[in-house]
GROMACS .gro file of C-alpha atoms in nm:
model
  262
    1UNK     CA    1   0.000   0.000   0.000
    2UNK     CA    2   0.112   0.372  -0.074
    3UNK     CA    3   0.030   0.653   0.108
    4UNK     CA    4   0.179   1.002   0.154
    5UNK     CA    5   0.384   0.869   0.464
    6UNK     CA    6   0.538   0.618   0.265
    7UNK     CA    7   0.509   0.219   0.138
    8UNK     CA    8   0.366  -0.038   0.337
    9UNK     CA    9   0.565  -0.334   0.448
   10UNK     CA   10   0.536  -0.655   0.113
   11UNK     CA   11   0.320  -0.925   0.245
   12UNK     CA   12   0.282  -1.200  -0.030
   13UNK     CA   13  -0.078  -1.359  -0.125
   14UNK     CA   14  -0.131  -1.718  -0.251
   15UNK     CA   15  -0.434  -1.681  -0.538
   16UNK     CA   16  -0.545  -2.063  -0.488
   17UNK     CA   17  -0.793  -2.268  -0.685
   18UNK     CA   18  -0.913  -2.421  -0.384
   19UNK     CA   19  -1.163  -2.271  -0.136
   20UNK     CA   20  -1.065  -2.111   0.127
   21UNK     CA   21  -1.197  -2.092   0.498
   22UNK     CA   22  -1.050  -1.905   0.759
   23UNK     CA   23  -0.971  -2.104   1.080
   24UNK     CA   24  -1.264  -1.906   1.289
   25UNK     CA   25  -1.499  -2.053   1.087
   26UNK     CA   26  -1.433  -2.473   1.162
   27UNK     CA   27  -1.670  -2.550   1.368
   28UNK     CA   28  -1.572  -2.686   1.709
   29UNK     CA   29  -1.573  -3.022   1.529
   30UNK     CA   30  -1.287  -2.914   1.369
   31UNK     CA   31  -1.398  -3.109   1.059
   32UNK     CA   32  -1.292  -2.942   0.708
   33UNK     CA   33  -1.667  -3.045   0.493
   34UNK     CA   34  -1.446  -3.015   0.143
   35UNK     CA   35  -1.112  -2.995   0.017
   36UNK     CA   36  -1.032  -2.663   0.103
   37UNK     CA   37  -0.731  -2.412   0.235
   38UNK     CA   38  -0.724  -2.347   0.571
   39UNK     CA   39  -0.607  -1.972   0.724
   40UNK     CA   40  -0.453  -1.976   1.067
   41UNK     CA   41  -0.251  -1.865   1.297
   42UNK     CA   42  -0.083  -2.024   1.588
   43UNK     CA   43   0.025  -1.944   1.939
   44UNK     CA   44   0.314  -2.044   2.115
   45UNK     CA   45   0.340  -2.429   2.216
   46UNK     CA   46  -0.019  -2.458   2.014
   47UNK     CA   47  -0.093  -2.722   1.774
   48UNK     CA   48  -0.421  -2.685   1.534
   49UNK     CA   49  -0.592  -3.008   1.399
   50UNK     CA   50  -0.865  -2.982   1.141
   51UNK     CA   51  -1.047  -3.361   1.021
   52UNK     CA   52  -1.146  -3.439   0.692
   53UNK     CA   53  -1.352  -3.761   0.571
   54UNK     CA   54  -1.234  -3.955   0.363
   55UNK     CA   55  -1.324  -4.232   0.097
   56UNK     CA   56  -1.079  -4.578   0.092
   57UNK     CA   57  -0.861  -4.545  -0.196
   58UNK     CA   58  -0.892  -4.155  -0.191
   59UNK     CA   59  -0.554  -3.926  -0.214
   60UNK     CA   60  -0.503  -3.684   0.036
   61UNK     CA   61  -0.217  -3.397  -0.002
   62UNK     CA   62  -0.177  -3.176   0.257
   63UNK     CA   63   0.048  -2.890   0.127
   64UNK     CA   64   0.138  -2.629   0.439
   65UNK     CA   65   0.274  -2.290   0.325
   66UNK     CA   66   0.451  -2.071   0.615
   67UNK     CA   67   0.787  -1.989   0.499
   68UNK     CA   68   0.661  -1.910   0.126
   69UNK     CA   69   0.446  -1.669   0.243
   70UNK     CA   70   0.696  -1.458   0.432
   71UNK     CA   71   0.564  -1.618   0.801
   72UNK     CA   72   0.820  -1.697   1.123
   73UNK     CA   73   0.612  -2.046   1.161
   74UNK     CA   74   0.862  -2.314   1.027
   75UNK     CA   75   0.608  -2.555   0.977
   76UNK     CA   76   0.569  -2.965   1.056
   77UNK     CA   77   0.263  -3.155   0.984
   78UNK     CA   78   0.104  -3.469   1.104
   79UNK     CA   79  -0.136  -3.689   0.895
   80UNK     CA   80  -0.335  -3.955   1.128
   81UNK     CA   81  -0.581  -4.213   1.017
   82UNK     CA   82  -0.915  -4.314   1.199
   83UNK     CA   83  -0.783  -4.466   1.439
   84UNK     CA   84  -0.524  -4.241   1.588
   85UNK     CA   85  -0.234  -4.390   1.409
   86UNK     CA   86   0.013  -4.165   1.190
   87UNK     CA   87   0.029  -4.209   0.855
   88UNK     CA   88   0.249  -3.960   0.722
   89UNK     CA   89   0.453  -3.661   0.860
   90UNK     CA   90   0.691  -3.385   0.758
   91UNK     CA   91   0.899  -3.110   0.797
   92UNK     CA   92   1.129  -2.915   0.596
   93UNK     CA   93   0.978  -3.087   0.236
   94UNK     CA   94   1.225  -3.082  -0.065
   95UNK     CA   95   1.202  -2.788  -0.236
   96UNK     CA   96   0.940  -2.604  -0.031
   97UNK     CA   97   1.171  -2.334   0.152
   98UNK     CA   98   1.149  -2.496   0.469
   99UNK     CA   99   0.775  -2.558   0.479
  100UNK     CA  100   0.594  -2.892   0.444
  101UNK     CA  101   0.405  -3.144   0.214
  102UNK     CA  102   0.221  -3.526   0.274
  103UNK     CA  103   0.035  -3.700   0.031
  104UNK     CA  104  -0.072  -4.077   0.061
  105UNK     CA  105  -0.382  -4.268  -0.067
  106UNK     CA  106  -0.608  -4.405   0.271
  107UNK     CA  107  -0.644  -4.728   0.308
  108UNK     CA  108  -1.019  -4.680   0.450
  109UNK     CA  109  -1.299  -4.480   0.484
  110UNK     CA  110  -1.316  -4.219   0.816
  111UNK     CA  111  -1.193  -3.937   0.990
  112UNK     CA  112  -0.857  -3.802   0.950
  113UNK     CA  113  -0.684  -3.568   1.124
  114UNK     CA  114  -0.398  -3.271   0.979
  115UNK     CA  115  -0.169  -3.157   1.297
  116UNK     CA  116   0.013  -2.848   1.232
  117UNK     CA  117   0.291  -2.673   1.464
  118UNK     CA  118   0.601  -2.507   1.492
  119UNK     CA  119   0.936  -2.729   1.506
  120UNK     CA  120   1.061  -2.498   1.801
  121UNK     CA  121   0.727  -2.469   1.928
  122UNK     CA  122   0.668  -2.072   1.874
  123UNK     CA  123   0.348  -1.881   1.803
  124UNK     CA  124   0.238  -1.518   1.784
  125UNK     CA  125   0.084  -1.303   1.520
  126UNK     CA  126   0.366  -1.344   1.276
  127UNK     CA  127   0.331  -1.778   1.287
  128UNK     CA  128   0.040  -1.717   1.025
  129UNK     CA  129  -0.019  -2.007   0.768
  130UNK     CA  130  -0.217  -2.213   0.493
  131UNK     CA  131  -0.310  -2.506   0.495
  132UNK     CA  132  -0.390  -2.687   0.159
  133UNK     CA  133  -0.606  -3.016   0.148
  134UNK     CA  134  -0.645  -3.126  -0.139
  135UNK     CA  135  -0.692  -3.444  -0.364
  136UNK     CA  136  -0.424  -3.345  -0.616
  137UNK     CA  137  -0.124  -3.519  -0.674
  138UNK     CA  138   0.233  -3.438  -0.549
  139UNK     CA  139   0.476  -3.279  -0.809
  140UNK     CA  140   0.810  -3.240  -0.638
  141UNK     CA  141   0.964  -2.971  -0.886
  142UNK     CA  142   0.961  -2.821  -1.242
  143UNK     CA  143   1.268  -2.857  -1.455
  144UNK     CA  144   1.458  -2.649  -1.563
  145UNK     CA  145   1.448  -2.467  -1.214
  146UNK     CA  146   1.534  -2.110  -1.379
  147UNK     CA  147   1.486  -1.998  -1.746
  148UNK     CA  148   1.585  -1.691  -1.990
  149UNK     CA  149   1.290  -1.450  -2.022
  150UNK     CA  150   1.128  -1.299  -2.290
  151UNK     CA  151   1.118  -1.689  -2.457
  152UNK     CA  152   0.865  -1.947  -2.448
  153UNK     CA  153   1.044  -2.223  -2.203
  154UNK     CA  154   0.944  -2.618  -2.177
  155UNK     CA  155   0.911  -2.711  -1.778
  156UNK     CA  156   0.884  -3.057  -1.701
  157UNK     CA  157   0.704  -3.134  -1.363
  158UNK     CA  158   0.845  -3.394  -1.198
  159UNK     CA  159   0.663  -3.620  -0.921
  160UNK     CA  160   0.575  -3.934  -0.791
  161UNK     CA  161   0.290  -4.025  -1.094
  162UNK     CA  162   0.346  -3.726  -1.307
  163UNK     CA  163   0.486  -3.700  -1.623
  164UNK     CA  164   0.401  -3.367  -1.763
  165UNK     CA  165   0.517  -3.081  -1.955
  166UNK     CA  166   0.395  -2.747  -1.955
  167UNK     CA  167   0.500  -2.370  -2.181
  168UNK     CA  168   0.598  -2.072  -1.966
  169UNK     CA  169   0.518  -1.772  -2.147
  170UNK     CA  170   0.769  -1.527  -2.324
  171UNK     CA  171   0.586  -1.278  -2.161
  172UNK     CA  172   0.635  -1.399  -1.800
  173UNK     CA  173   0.847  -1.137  -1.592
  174UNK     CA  174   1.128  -1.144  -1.434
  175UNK     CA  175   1.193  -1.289  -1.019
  176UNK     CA  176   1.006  -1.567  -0.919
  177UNK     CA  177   0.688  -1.713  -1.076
  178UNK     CA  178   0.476  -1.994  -1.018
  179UNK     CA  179   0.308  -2.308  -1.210
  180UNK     CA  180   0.059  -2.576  -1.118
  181UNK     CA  181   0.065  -2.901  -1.143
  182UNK     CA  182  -0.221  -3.135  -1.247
  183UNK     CA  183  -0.511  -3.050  -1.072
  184UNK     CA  184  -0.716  -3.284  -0.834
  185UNK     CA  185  -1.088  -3.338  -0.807
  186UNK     CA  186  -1.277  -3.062  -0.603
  187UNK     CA  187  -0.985  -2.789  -0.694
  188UNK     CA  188  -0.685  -2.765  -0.577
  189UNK     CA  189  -0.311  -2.842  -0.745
  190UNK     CA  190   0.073  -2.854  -0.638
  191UNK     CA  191   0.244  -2.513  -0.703
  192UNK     CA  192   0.587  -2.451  -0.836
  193UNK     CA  193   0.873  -2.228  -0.837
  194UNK     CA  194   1.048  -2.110  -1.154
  195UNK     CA  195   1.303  -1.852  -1.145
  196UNK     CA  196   1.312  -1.633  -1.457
  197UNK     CA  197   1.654  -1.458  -1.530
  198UNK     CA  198   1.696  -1.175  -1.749
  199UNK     CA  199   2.053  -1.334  -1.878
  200UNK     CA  200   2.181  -1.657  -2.036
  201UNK     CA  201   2.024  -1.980  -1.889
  202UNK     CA  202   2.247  -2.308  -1.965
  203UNK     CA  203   2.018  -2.626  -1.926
  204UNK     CA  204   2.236  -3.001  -1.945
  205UNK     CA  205   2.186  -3.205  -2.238
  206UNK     CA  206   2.230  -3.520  -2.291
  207UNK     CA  207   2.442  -3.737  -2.346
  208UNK     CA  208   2.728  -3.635  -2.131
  209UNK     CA  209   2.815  -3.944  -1.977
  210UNK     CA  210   3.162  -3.939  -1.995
  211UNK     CA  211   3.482  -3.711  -2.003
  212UNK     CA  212   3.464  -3.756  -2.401
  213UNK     CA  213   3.047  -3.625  -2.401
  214UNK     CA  214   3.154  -3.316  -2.152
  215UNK     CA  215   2.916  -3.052  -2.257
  216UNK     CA  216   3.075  -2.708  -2.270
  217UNK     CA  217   3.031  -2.430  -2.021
  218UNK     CA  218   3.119  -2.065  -2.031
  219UNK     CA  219   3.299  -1.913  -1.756
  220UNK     CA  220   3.066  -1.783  -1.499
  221UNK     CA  221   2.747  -1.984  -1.654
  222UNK     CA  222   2.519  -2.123  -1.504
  223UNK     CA  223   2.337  -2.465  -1.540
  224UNK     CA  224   2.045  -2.684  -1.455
  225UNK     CA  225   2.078  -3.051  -1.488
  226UNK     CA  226   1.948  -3.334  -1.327
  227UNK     CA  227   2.034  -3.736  -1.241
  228UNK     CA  228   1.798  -3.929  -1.477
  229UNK     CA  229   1.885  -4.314  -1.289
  230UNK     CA  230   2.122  -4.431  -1.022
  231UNK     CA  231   2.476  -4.389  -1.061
  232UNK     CA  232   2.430  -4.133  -1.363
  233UNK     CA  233   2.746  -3.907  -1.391
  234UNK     CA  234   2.693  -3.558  -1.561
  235UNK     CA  235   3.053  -3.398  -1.706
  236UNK     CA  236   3.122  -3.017  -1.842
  237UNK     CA  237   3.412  -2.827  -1.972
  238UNK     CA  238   3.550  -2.501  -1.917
  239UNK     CA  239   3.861  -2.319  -2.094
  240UNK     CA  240   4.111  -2.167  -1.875
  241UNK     CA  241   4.370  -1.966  -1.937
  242UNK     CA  242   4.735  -2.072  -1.776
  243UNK     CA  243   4.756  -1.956  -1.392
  244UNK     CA  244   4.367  -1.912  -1.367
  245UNK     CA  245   4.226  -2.030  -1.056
  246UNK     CA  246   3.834  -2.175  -1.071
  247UNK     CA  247   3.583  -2.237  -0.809
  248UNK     CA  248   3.276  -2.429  -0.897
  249UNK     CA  249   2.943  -2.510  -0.612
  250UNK     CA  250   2.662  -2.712  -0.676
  251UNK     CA  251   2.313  -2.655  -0.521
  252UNK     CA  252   2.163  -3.038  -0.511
  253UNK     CA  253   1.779  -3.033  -0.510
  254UNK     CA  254   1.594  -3.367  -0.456
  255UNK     CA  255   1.308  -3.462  -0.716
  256UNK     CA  256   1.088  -3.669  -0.527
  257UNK     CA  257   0.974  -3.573  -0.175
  258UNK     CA  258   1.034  -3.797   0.098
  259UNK     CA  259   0.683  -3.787   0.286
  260UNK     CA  260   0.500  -3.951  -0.022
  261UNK     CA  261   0.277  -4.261   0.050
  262UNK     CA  262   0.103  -4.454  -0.251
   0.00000   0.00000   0.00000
């Protein structure tokens, strides 16, 4: 917001196909009616638990978003079945900035129960959240995790039981956008992060196997690549001139979250 004093602190807003219901309106019940995203906030050494029925053989994905969303709460979350027994839990998710997904299929029909808290147990005004349930199914990432604007780019989502690929539009601006995955019945689909860079983007290409298949890199490029199988070795070449010293990192992302039941 502007105003003659001055701008307004950035807060960031999650536009979401799935309903949403702020957590003053769940009945005592606590029972979610619908998929649905859940607003709430929680208070120090708090937990909030929110049921949703279920049929057997249904998927549930319970997405939390804290960290995205500029909150303090560093999020884990607790899926239970009927009968009091976890099924899935997680904290700090692959890929999610330190905030938290599940998804599994239930083996039977009933009540179950999302638990959401802090790791260290913290809470005020700032420990806001949103919770996701949904039916849709996981995607992990979409690859190539940064690409060259003012182009039409080729993502492919990766997951679990997805094999998709999607266009990201010339037009897309630069900084951080987002994409969906496919969507689930009753609304509701995993969201992405793509970085879009105003300079040269460097994607690996295949096959580059071996020392003899390096593919060539610039000085000070940049590239995304990824492990296709077990024991898969990437290689690239530079060209340095005598005396030049080189320093090379690697930021390893993992493809398939860990907290994924089928």
């Amino acid at each position: 917001m502007v105003a003659d004093a001055g701008l307004s602190n950035v807060r960031l807003v999650l536009l979401d196909a799935l309903p949403g219901l702020d957590e003053s309106r769940v009945g005592e019940d606590r029972v979610v009616s619908r998929a649905a995203a859940v607003d709430g906030t929680l208070e120090a050494a708090a937990t909030d638990r929110f049921s949703i029925r279920l049929k057997k053989g249904q998927r549930l994905t319970v997405d939390a978003w804290a960290r995205r969303l500029g909150s303090s709460l560093d999020p884990a979350i607790r899926l239970t079945g009927p009968d009091g027994g976890s099924l899935a839990s997680a904290d700090d998710s692959p890929g999610l900035a330190g905030d938290a997904m599940v998804s599994t299929v239930v083996p039977a029909a009933g009540l179950y129960t999302v638990a959401i808290t802090d790791v260290s147990r913290r809470g005020g005004a700032g420990f806001f959240y949103r919770l996701r349930l949904g039916h849709f199914e996981p995607v992990a990432m979409a690859f190539p995790f940064r690409v060259r604007a003012g182009r039409t780019s080729q993502l492919q989502l990766l997951g679990p039981r997805v094999a998709q690929t999607l266009s990201l539009a010339a037009s897309t601006p630069v900084g951080m956008t987002w994409v969906g995955g496919p969507a689930g019945s009753g609304g509701g689909r995993s969201l992405l992060p793509v970085q879009v860079v105003a300079g040269d983007v460097l994607v690996e290409r295949e096959p580059n196997g071996s020392r003899q298949q390096a593919m060539t890199l610039p000085v000070g490029g940049r590239v995304s690549g990824r492990f296709g199988e077990p024991g898969d070795r990437d290689w690239y070449r530079i060209s340095l001139k005598k005396g030049a010293s080189c320093r090379s990192s690697a930021t390893p992302r993992r493809s398939v979250p860990p907290a994924v039941c089928t």
